Short mmCIF file of C-alpha atoms and ligand atoms in Angstrom, two decimals:
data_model
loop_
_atom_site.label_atom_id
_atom_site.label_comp_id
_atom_site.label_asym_id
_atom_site.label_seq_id
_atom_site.Cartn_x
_atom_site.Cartn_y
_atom_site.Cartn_z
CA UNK A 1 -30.31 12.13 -14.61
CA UNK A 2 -27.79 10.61 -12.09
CA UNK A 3 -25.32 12.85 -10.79
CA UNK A 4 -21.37 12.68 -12.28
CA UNK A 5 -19.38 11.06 -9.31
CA UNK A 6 -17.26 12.99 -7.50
CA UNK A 7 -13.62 10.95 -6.09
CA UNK A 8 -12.49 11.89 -2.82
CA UNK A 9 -8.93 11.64 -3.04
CA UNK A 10 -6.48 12.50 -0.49
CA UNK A 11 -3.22 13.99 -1.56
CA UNK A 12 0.08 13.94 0.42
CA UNK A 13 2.19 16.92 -0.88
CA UNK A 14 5.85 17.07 0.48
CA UNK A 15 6.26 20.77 1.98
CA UNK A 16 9.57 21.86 -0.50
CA UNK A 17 8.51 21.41 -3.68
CA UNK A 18 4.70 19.43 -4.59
CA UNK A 19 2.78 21.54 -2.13
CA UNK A 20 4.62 24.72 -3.58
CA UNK A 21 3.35 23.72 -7.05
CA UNK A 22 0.35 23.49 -5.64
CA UNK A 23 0.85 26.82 -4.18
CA UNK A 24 1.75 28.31 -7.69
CA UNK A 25 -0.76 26.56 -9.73
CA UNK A 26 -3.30 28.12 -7.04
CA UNK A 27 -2.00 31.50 -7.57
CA UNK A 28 -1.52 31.18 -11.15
CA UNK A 29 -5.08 30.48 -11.76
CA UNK A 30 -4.48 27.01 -13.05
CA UNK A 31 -7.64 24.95 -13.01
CA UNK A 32 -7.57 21.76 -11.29
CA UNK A 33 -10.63 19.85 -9.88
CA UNK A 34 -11.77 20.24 -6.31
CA UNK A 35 -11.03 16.07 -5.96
CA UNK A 36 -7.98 16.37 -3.71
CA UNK A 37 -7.88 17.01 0.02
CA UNK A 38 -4.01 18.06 0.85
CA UNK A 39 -2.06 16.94 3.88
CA UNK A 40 1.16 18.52 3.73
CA UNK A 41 4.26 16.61 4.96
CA UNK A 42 8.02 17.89 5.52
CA UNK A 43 8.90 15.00 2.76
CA UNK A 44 7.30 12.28 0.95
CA UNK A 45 9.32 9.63 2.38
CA UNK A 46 7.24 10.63 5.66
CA UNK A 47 4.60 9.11 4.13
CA UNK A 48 4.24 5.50 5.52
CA UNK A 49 2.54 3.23 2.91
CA UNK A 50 -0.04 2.48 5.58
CA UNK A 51 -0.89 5.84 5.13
CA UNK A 52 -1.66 5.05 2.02
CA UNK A 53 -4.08 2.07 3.29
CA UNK A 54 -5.43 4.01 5.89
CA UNK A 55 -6.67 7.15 3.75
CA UNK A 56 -8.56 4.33 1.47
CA UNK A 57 -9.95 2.90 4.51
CA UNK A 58 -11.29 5.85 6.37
CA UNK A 59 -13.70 7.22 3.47
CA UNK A 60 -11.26 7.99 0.05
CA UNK A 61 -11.54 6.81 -3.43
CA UNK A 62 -7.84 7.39 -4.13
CA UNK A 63 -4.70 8.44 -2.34
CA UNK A 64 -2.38 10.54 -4.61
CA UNK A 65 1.80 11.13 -3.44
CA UNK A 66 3.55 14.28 -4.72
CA UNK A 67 7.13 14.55 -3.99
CA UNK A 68 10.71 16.41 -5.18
CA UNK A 69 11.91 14.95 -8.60
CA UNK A 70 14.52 12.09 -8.11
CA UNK A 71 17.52 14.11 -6.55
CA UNK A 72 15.81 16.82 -5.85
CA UNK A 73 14.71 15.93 -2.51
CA UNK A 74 15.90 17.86 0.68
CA UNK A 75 16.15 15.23 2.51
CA UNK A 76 18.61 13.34 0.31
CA UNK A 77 17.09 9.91 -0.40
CA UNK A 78 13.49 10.48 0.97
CA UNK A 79 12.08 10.36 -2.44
CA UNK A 80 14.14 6.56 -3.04
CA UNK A 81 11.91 4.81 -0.08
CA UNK A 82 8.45 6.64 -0.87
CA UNK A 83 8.91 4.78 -4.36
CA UNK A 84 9.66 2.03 -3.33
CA UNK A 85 6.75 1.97 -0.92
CA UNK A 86 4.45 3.54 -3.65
CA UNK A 87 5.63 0.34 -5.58
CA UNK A 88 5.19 -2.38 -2.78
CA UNK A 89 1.19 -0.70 -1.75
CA UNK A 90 0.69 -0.67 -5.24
CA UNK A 91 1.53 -4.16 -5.95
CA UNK A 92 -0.56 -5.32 -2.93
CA UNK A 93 -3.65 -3.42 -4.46
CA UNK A 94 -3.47 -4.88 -7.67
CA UNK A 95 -2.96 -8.27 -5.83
CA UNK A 96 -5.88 -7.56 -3.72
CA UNK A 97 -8.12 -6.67 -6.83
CA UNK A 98 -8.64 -3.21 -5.04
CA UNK A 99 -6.58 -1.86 -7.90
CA UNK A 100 -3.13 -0.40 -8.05
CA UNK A 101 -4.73 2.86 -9.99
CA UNK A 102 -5.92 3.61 -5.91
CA UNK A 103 -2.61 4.87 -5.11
CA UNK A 104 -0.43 7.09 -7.61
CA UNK A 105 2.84 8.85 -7.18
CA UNK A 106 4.28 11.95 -8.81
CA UNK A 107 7.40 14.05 -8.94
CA UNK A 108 6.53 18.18 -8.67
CA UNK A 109 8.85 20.55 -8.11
CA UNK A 110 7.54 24.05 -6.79
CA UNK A 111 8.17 25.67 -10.35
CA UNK A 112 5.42 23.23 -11.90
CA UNK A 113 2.40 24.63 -10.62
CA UNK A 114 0.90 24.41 -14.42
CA UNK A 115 1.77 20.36 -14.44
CA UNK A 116 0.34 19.66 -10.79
CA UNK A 117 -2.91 21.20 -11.84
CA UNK A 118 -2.59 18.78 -15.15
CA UNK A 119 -1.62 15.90 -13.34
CA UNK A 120 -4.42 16.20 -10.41
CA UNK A 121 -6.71 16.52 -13.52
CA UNK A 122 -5.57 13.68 -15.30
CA UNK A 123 -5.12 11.21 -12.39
CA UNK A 124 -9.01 12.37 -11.27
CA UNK A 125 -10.32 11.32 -13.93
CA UNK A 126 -8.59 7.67 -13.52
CA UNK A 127 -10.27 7.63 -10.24
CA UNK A 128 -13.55 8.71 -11.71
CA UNK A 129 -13.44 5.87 -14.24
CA UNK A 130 -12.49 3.45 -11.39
CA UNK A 131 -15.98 4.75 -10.13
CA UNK A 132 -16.16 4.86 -5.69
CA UNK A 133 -14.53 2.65 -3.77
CA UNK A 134 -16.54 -0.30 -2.35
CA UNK A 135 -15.62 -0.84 1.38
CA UNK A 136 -18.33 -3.21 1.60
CA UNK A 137 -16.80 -5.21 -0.86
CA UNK A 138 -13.02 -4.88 0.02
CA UNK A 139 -13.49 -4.34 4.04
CA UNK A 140 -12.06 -7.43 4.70
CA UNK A 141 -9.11 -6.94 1.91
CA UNK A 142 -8.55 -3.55 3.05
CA UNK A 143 -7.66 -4.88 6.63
CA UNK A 144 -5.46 -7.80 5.97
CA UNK A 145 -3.76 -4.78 3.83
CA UNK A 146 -3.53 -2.68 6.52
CA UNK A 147 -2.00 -5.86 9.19
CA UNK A 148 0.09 -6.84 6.14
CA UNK A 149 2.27 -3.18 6.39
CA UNK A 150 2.80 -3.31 10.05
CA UNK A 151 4.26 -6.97 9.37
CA UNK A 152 7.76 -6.90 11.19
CA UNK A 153 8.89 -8.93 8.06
CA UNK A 154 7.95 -6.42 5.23
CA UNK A 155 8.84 -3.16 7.54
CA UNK A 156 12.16 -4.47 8.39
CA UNK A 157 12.51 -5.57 4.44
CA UNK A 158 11.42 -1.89 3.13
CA UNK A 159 14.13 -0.32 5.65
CA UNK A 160 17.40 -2.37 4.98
CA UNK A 161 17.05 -1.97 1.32
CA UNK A 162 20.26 0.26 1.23
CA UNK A 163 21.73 -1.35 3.57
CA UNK A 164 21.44 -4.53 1.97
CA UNK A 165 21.74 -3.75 -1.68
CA UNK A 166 24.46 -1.08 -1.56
CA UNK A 167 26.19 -0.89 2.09
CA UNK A 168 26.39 -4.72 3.09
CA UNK A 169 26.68 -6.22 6.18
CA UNK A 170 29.47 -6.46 8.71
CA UNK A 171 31.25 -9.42 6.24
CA UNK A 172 30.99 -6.48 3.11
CA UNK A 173 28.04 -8.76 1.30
CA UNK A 174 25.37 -7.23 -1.02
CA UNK A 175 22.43 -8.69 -2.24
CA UNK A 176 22.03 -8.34 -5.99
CA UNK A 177 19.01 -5.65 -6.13
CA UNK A 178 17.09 -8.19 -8.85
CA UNK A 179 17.32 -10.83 -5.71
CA UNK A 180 16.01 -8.27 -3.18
CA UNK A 181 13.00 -7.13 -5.45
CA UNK A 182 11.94 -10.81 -5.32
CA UNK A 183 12.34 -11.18 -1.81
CA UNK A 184 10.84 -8.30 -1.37
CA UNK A 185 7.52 -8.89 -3.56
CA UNK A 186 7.17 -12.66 -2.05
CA UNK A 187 7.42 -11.36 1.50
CA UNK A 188 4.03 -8.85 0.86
CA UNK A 189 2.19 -11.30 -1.05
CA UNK A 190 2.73 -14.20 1.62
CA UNK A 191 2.36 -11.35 5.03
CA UNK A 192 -0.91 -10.35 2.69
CA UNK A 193 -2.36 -13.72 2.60
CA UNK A 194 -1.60 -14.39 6.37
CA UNK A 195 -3.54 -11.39 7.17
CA UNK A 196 -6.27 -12.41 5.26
CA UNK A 197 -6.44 -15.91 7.03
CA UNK A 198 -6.64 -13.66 10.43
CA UNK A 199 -8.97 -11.69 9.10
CA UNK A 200 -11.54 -14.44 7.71
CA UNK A 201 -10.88 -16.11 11.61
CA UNK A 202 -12.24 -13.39 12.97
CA UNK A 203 -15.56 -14.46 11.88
CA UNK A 204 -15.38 -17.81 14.15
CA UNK A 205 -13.79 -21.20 13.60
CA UNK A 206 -13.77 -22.34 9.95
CA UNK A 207 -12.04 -25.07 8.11
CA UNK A 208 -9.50 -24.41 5.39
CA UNK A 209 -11.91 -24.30 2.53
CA UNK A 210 -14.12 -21.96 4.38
CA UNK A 211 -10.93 -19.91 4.85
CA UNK A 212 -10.04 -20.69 0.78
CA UNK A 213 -13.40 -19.57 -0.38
CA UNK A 214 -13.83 -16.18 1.92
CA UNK A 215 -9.93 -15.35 1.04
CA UNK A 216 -10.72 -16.12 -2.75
CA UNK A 217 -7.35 -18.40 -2.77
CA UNK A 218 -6.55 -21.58 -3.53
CA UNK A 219 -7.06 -24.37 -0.80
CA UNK A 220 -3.21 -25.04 -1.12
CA UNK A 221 -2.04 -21.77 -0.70
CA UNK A 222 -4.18 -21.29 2.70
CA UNK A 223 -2.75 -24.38 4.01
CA UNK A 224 0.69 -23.44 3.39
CA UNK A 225 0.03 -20.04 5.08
CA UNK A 226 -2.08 -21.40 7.64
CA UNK A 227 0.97 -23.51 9.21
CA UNK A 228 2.69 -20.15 9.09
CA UNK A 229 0.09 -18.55 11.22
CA UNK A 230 0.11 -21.84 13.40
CA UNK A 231 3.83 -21.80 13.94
CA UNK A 232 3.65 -17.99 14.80
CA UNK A 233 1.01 -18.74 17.46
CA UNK A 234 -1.66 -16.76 15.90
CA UNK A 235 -4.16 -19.48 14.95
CA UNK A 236 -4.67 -22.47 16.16
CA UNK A 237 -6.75 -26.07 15.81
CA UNK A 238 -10.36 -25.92 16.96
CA UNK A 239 -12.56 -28.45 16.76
CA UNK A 240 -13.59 -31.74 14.25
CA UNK A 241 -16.47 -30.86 11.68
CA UNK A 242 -16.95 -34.43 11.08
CA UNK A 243 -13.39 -35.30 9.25
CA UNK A 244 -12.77 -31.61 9.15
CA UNK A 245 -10.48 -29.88 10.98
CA UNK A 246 -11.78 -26.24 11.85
CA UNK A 247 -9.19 -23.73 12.88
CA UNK A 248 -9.79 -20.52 15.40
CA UNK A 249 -7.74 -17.37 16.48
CA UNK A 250 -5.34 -18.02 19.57
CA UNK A 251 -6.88 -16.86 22.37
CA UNK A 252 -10.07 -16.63 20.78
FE1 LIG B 1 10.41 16.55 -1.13
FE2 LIG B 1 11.87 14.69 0.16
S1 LIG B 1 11.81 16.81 0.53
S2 LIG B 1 10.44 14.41 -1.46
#
Protein backbone atom coordinates (compact mmCIF):
# COMPACT_ATOMS: atom_id res chain seq x y z
CA UNK A 1 0.00 0.00 0.00
CA UNK A 2 1.52 3.47 -0.80
CA UNK A 3 2.25 5.55 2.01
CA UNK A 4 -0.33 8.77 2.95
CA UNK A 5 1.76 11.92 1.90
CA UNK A 6 3.06 13.91 4.31
CA UNK A 7 3.14 18.21 3.34
CA UNK A 8 6.02 20.01 4.49
CA UNK A 9 4.74 23.27 5.23
CA UNK A 10 6.55 26.07 6.70
CA UNK A 11 4.72 28.34 9.04
CA UNK A 12 5.64 31.99 9.88
CA UNK A 13 4.09 32.76 13.34
CA UNK A 14 4.33 36.49 14.47
CA UNK A 15 6.00 36.38 18.11
CA UNK A 16 2.78 38.36 20.11
CA UNK A 17 0.02 36.53 19.44
CA UNK A 18 0.06 33.28 16.50
CA UNK A 19 3.17 31.73 17.96
CA UNK A 20 1.57 32.15 21.55
CA UNK A 21 -1.46 30.18 20.29
CA UNK A 22 0.73 27.92 19.22
CA UNK A 23 2.30 27.97 22.54
CA UNK A 24 -1.16 27.33 24.27
CA UNK A 25 -2.53 24.86 21.93
CA UNK A 26 0.91 22.95 22.69
CA UNK A 27 0.36 23.12 26.30
CA UNK A 28 -3.21 22.54 26.19
CA UNK A 29 -2.83 19.27 24.54
CA UNK A 30 -4.57 20.32 21.39
CA UNK A 31 -3.82 17.96 18.54
CA UNK A 32 -2.51 19.38 15.46
CA UNK A 33 -0.47 17.49 12.77
CA UNK A 34 3.30 17.45 12.77
CA UNK A 35 3.02 19.31 8.97
CA UNK A 36 4.29 22.71 10.06
CA UNK A 37 7.88 23.78 10.64
CA UNK A 38 7.65 27.31 12.70
CA UNK A 39 9.85 30.32 12.12
CA UNK A 40 8.92 32.81 14.53
CA UNK A 41 9.01 36.53 13.53
CA UNK A 42 8.58 39.81 15.78
CA UNK A 43 5.41 40.52 13.28
CA UNK A 44 3.89 39.19 10.25
CA UNK A 45 4.40 42.17 8.24
CA UNK A 46 8.22 41.01 8.58
CA UNK A 47 7.38 38.51 6.42
CA UNK A 48 8.46 39.54 2.83
CA UNK A 49 6.25 37.76 0.22
CA UNK A 50 9.47 36.41 -1.25
CA UNK A 51 9.62 34.63 1.75
CA UNK A 52 6.80 33.17 0.83
CA UNK A 53 8.42 32.11 -2.72
CA UNK A 54 11.48 31.17 -1.26
CA UNK A 55 10.11 28.58 1.44
CA UNK A 56 8.22 26.87 -1.75
CA UNK A 57 11.37 26.90 -3.56
CA UNK A 58 13.82 25.47 -1.12
CA UNK A 59 11.90 22.03 -0.42
CA UNK A 60 8.01 23.02 1.05
CA UNK A 61 4.66 22.00 -0.11
CA UNK A 62 2.98 25.02 1.47
CA UNK A 63 3.87 28.18 3.31
CA UNK A 64 1.24 29.07 6.00
CA UNK A 65 1.19 33.11 7.71
CA UNK A 66 -0.23 33.51 11.23
CA UNK A 67 -0.55 36.94 12.47
CA UNK A 68 -2.54 39.38 15.26
CA UNK A 69 -6.28 39.80 14.23
CA UNK A 70 -6.86 43.09 12.19
CA UNK A 71 -6.05 45.79 14.94
CA UNK A 72 -4.62 43.74 17.06
CA UNK A 73 -1.21 43.98 15.86
CA UNK A 74 1.67 45.55 17.99
CA UNK A 75 3.09 47.02 15.50
CA UNK A 76 0.09 49.10 14.39
CA UNK A 77 -0.48 48.36 10.69
CA UNK A 78 1.92 45.34 10.23
CA UNK A 79 -0.92 43.03 9.78
CA UNK A 80 -2.47 45.71 6.70
CA UNK A 81 0.83 45.03 4.36
CA UNK A 82 1.26 41.14 5.18
CA UNK A 83 -2.38 40.97 3.57
CA UNK A 84 -1.88 42.69 1.12
CA UNK A 85 1.26 40.77 0.22
CA UNK A 86 -0.51 37.42 1.14
CA UNK A 87 -3.02 38.74 -1.58
CA UNK A 88 -0.49 39.89 -4.36
CA UNK A 89 1.82 36.11 -3.87
CA UNK A 90 -1.35 34.57 -3.92
CA UNK A 91 -2.61 36.02 -7.03
CA UNK A 92 0.76 35.33 -8.76
CA UNK A 93 0.39 31.54 -7.76
CA UNK A 94 -2.86 31.10 -9.07
CA UNK A 95 -1.60 33.00 -12.22
CA UNK A 96 1.34 30.79 -12.37
CA UNK A 97 -0.89 27.56 -12.08
CA UNK A 98 1.31 26.74 -8.93
CA UNK A 99 -1.89 27.40 -7.02
CA UNK A 100 -2.89 30.15 -4.67
CA UNK A 101 -3.95 27.24 -1.94
CA UNK A 102 0.35 27.21 -1.61
CA UNK A 103 0.27 30.16 0.50
CA UNK A 104 -2.52 30.82 3.26
CA UNK A 105 -2.89 33.50 5.85
CA UNK A 106 -4.56 33.52 9.25
CA UNK A 107 -5.38 35.80 12.14
CA UNK A 108 -4.47 34.02 15.86
CA UNK A 109 -4.38 35.71 18.77
CA UNK A 110 -2.40 34.01 21.75
CA UNK A 111 -5.81 33.08 23.54
CA UNK A 112 -6.72 30.72 20.45
CA UNK A 113 -4.49 27.98 20.96
CA UNK A 114 -7.69 25.49 20.39
CA UNK A 115 -8.36 27.33 16.73
CA UNK A 116 -4.54 27.32 15.61
CA UNK A 117 -4.44 23.62 16.22
CA UNK A 118 -7.93 23.52 14.02
CA UNK A 119 -6.77 25.71 11.49
CA UNK A 120 -3.14 23.96 10.97
CA UNK A 121 -5.39 20.83 10.69
CA UNK A 122 -7.69 22.06 8.30
CA UNK A 123 -5.31 24.00 6.01
CA UNK A 124 -2.99 20.48 6.04
CA UNK A 125 -5.24 18.74 4.71
CA UNK A 126 -5.72 21.38 1.67
CA UNK A 127 -2.11 20.86 1.13
CA UNK A 128 -2.45 17.13 1.28
CA UNK A 129 -5.16 17.18 -1.38
CA UNK A 130 -2.97 19.55 -3.49
CA UNK A 131 -0.63 16.40 -3.22
CA UNK A 132 3.66 17.57 -3.23
CA UNK A 133 4.80 20.22 -4.93
CA UNK A 134 6.45 19.58 -8.34
CA UNK A 135 9.67 21.70 -8.66
CA UNK A 136 10.45 19.89 -11.70
CA UNK A 137 7.46 21.06 -13.16
CA UNK A 138 7.23 24.71 -11.81
CA UNK A 139 11.25 25.37 -11.49
CA UNK A 140 11.16 27.67 -14.07
CA UNK A 141 7.69 29.40 -12.75
CA UNK A 142 8.95 29.39 -9.35
CA UNK A 143 11.96 31.64 -10.44
CA UNK A 144 10.41 34.21 -12.63
CA UNK A 145 8.18 34.33 -9.23
CA UNK A 146 10.87 34.83 -7.19
CA UNK A 147 12.66 37.87 -9.87
CA UNK A 148 9.05 39.10 -10.19
CA UNK A 149 9.01 40.24 -6.07
CA UNK A 150 12.33 41.87 -6.11
CA UNK A 151 10.90 43.95 -9.21
CA UNK A 152 11.62 47.70 -8.20
CA UNK A 153 8.11 48.29 -9.80
CA UNK A 154 5.93 45.92 -7.60
CA UNK A 155 8.20 46.60 -4.26
CA UNK A 156 7.91 50.24 -4.62
CA UNK A 157 3.94 49.64 -5.52
CA UNK A 158 3.37 47.28 -2.26
CA UNK A 159 5.13 50.14 -0.05
CA UNK A 160 3.35 53.46 -1.11
CA UNK A 161 0.01 51.91 -0.77
CA UNK A 162 -0.80 54.25 2.26
CA UNK A 163 0.85 56.73 1.08
CA UNK A 164 -0.90 56.80 -2.03
CA UNK A 165 -4.38 55.75 -1.15
CA UNK A 166 -4.80 57.59 2.17
CA UNK A 167 -1.82 60.25 2.78
CA UNK A 168 -1.30 61.71 -0.86
CA UNK A 169 1.42 63.32 -2.28
CA UNK A 170 2.98 66.71 -1.77
CA UNK A 171 -0.18 68.35 -4.10
CA UNK A 172 -2.78 66.40 -1.29
CA UNK A 173 -3.88 63.73 -4.27
CA UNK A 174 -5.16 60.17 -3.50
CA UNK A 175 -5.60 57.48 -5.69
CA UNK A 176 -9.03 55.87 -5.41
CA UNK A 177 -8.01 52.37 -3.65
CA UNK A 178 -10.30 50.43 -6.59
CA UNK A 179 -7.63 52.29 -9.11
CA UNK A 180 -4.59 51.21 -7.04
CA UNK A 181 -5.76 47.45 -6.74
CA UNK A 182 -5.70 47.47 -10.57
CA UNK A 183 -2.51 49.01 -10.87
CA UNK A 184 -1.37 47.02 -8.52
CA UNK A 185 -2.55 43.46 -9.97
CA UNK A 186 -1.38 44.57 -13.71
CA UNK A 187 2.06 45.56 -12.44
CA UNK A 188 2.68 41.61 -10.95
CA UNK A 189 1.15 39.97 -13.78
CA UNK A 190 3.26 42.03 -16.47
CA UNK A 191 6.89 42.00 -13.88
CA UNK A 192 5.71 38.03 -13.78
CA UNK A 193 5.72 37.54 -17.42
CA UNK A 194 9.02 39.57 -17.91
CA UNK A 195 10.64 37.26 -15.57
CA UNK A 196 9.51 34.43 -17.27
CA UNK A 197 10.90 35.73 -20.71
CA UNK A 198 14.42 36.00 -18.65
CA UNK A 199 14.02 32.95 -17.38
CA UNK A 200 13.18 30.88 -20.71
CA UNK A 201 16.53 33.11 -22.19
CA UNK A 202 18.50 31.58 -19.98
CA UNK A 203 18.32 28.48 -21.90
CA UNK A 204 20.10 30.20 -25.11
CA UNK A 205 18.78 32.37 -27.91
CA UNK A 206 15.19 31.56 -28.95
CA UNK A 207 12.67 33.28 -31.07
CA UNK A 208 9.40 34.61 -29.70
CA UNK A 209 7.40 31.50 -30.21
CA UNK A 210 10.03 29.43 -28.60
CA UNK A 211 9.75 31.97 -25.76
CA UNK A 212 5.54 31.74 -26.20
CA UNK A 213 5.52 28.02 -26.04
CA UNK A 214 8.17 27.45 -22.92
CA UNK A 215 6.27 30.54 -21.04
CA UNK A 216 2.82 28.86 -21.94
CA UNK A 217 1.60 32.52 -23.21
CA UNK A 218 0.33 33.85 -26.04
CA UNK A 219 2.81 34.93 -28.90
CA UNK A 220 1.32 38.54 -28.48
CA UNK A 221 1.70 38.89 -25.02
CA UNK A 222 5.60 37.86 -25.19
CA UNK A 223 6.13 40.36 -27.79
CA UNK A 224 4.63 43.08 -25.93
CA UNK A 225 6.76 42.12 -22.87
CA UNK A 226 9.69 41.32 -24.80
CA UNK A 227 10.08 45.14 -26.01
CA UNK A 228 9.79 45.81 -22.31
CA UNK A 229 12.73 43.67 -21.52
CA UNK A 230 14.48 45.21 -24.70
CA UNK A 231 13.92 48.77 -23.66
CA UNK A 232 15.16 47.89 -20.05
CA UNK A 233 18.39 46.47 -21.54
CA UNK A 234 17.88 43.04 -20.35
CA UNK A 235 17.43 41.16 -23.64
CA UNK A 236 18.44 41.83 -26.66
CA UNK A 237 18.35 40.75 -30.69
CA UNK A 238 20.52 37.76 -31.56
CA UNK A 239 20.72 36.32 -34.59
CA UNK A 240 18.31 35.46 -38.00
CA UNK A 241 16.79 31.81 -37.91
CA UNK A 242 16.01 32.11 -41.46
CA UNK A 243 13.14 35.03 -41.29
CA UNK A 244 13.22 34.62 -37.58
CA UNK A 245 14.47 36.83 -35.31
CA UNK A 246 16.03 34.96 -32.18
CA UNK A 247 16.51 37.01 -29.07
CA UNK A 248 19.40 36.41 -26.18
CA UNK A 249 20.14 37.81 -22.62
CA UNK A 250 22.32 41.13 -22.63
CA UNK A 251 25.54 40.27 -21.97
CA UNK A 252 24.98 36.80 -22.61
FE1 LIG B 1 1.42 40.31 15.25
FE2 LIG B 1 2.04 42.52 13.85
S1 LIG B 1 2.62 42.03 15.86
S2 LIG B 1 0.89 40.78 13.20
Amino acid sequence: MSEVFQPRILAFLCNWCSYAGADLAGVSRFQYPPTIRVLRTMCSGRVDPLFIVEGLRSGFDAVFVYGCHIGDCHYLEGNFHTAKRVEVVRNLLEFSSIGAERAQLRWVSAAEGQEFARSVTELSEVVRGLGPLDRDRFGMQLSALAQTLRAERLRWLLGMERQLTELGNVYNEKVDKRRYEEVLGTAAIEEYQKSLILESLVRGPQSVREIAASCGLPVYTISLRLGDVEKAGKAAFHSYDGNTPRFILSGA
